[in-house]
């Protein structure tokens, strides 16, 4: 049996060590909070225009803001009298303006 030198391998990932970004200790979290807030604002703006969120107007006396499984349950329960939209705050305010 002959021992050879080990051939170099390509790295499995390009992940670089960045403890302040990936380790949420209180001291690191303070600095990351700004980035998280920016990301949440960007996601909120994106959710306002995404075509998946919609308003379904039925009886204006009933207004339900829901998503996921709770939307399906509400749609089944309130057939014909459901006003529905996604979970965005401005869309919910739009429904609230339509529902007495």
XYZ file of C-alpha atoms in Angstrom:
100
model
C 0.000 0.000 0.000
C 1.346 3.374 -0.998
C 0.386 6.582 0.827
C -0.102 9.620 -1.391
C -0.522 13.291 -0.670
C -4.110 14.374 -0.154
C -5.581 16.196 -3.154
C -6.995 19.646 -2.334
C -10.790 19.833 -2.402
C -13.005 22.735 -3.370
C -14.769 24.291 -0.384
C -18.305 23.011 0.195
C -19.583 26.516 0.850
C -18.527 30.113 0.434
C -19.782 31.033 3.893
C -17.379 33.365 5.619
C -17.071 33.621 9.361
C -18.888 36.713 10.561
C -19.738 36.366 14.236
C -21.562 39.721 14.616
C -23.919 38.805 11.778
C -24.646 35.182 12.626
C -24.351 35.108 16.440
C -27.134 37.015 18.159
C -25.540 37.922 21.416
C -26.979 41.081 22.976
C -24.000 43.186 21.976
C -24.194 42.009 18.345
C -27.995 42.192 18.199
C -28.017 45.935 18.812
C -26.133 46.546 15.575
C -28.137 43.974 13.586
C -31.445 45.507 14.636
C -31.044 48.272 12.035
C -30.556 45.719 9.249
C -33.560 43.712 10.435
C -35.760 46.825 10.469
C -34.682 47.713 6.905
C -35.433 44.176 5.746
C -38.896 44.249 7.368
C -39.720 47.562 5.666
C -38.619 46.154 2.308
C -40.705 43.018 2.842
C -43.708 45.130 3.830
C -43.398 47.214 0.663
C -43.097 44.043 -1.421
C -46.140 42.459 0.198
C -48.245 45.488 -0.788
C -47.833 44.750 -4.502
C -47.520 40.968 -4.612
C -50.458 39.529 -6.596
C -51.106 36.700 -4.113
C -52.707 39.133 -1.650
C -56.146 40.219 -2.713
C -59.411 41.645 -1.460
C -62.578 39.576 -1.863
C -65.645 41.669 -1.230
C -68.845 40.027 -0.067
C -71.242 41.391 2.512
C -69.751 44.710 3.699
C -70.974 44.060 7.257
C -68.372 41.292 7.689
C -64.638 41.941 7.367
C -61.955 39.347 8.059
C -58.232 39.827 7.573
C -56.569 36.436 7.311
C -53.965 34.350 5.568
C -53.095 30.690 5.219
C -55.262 28.076 6.895
C -57.293 30.628 8.844
C -58.315 32.258 5.524
C -59.538 28.896 4.221
C -61.540 28.274 7.404
C -63.079 31.759 7.294
C -63.917 31.427 3.595
C -65.718 28.137 4.232
C -67.592 29.479 7.257
C -68.658 32.823 5.755
C -69.455 31.819 2.158
C -70.996 34.739 0.294
C -70.497 37.232 3.080
C -66.708 37.409 3.330
C -64.517 40.455 2.765
C -60.902 39.275 2.771
C -57.399 40.636 2.166
C -53.828 39.801 2.917
C -52.150 40.678 6.187
C -50.691 44.078 5.247
C -51.623 46.986 7.436
C -52.650 49.348 4.629
C -54.806 46.680 2.966
C -56.448 45.954 6.305
C -57.149 49.657 6.691
C -58.658 49.631 3.203
C -61.064 46.888 4.242
C -61.858 48.679 7.500
C -62.868 51.744 5.471
C -65.316 49.611 3.424
C -66.833 47.691 6.337
C -69.266 49.659 8.540
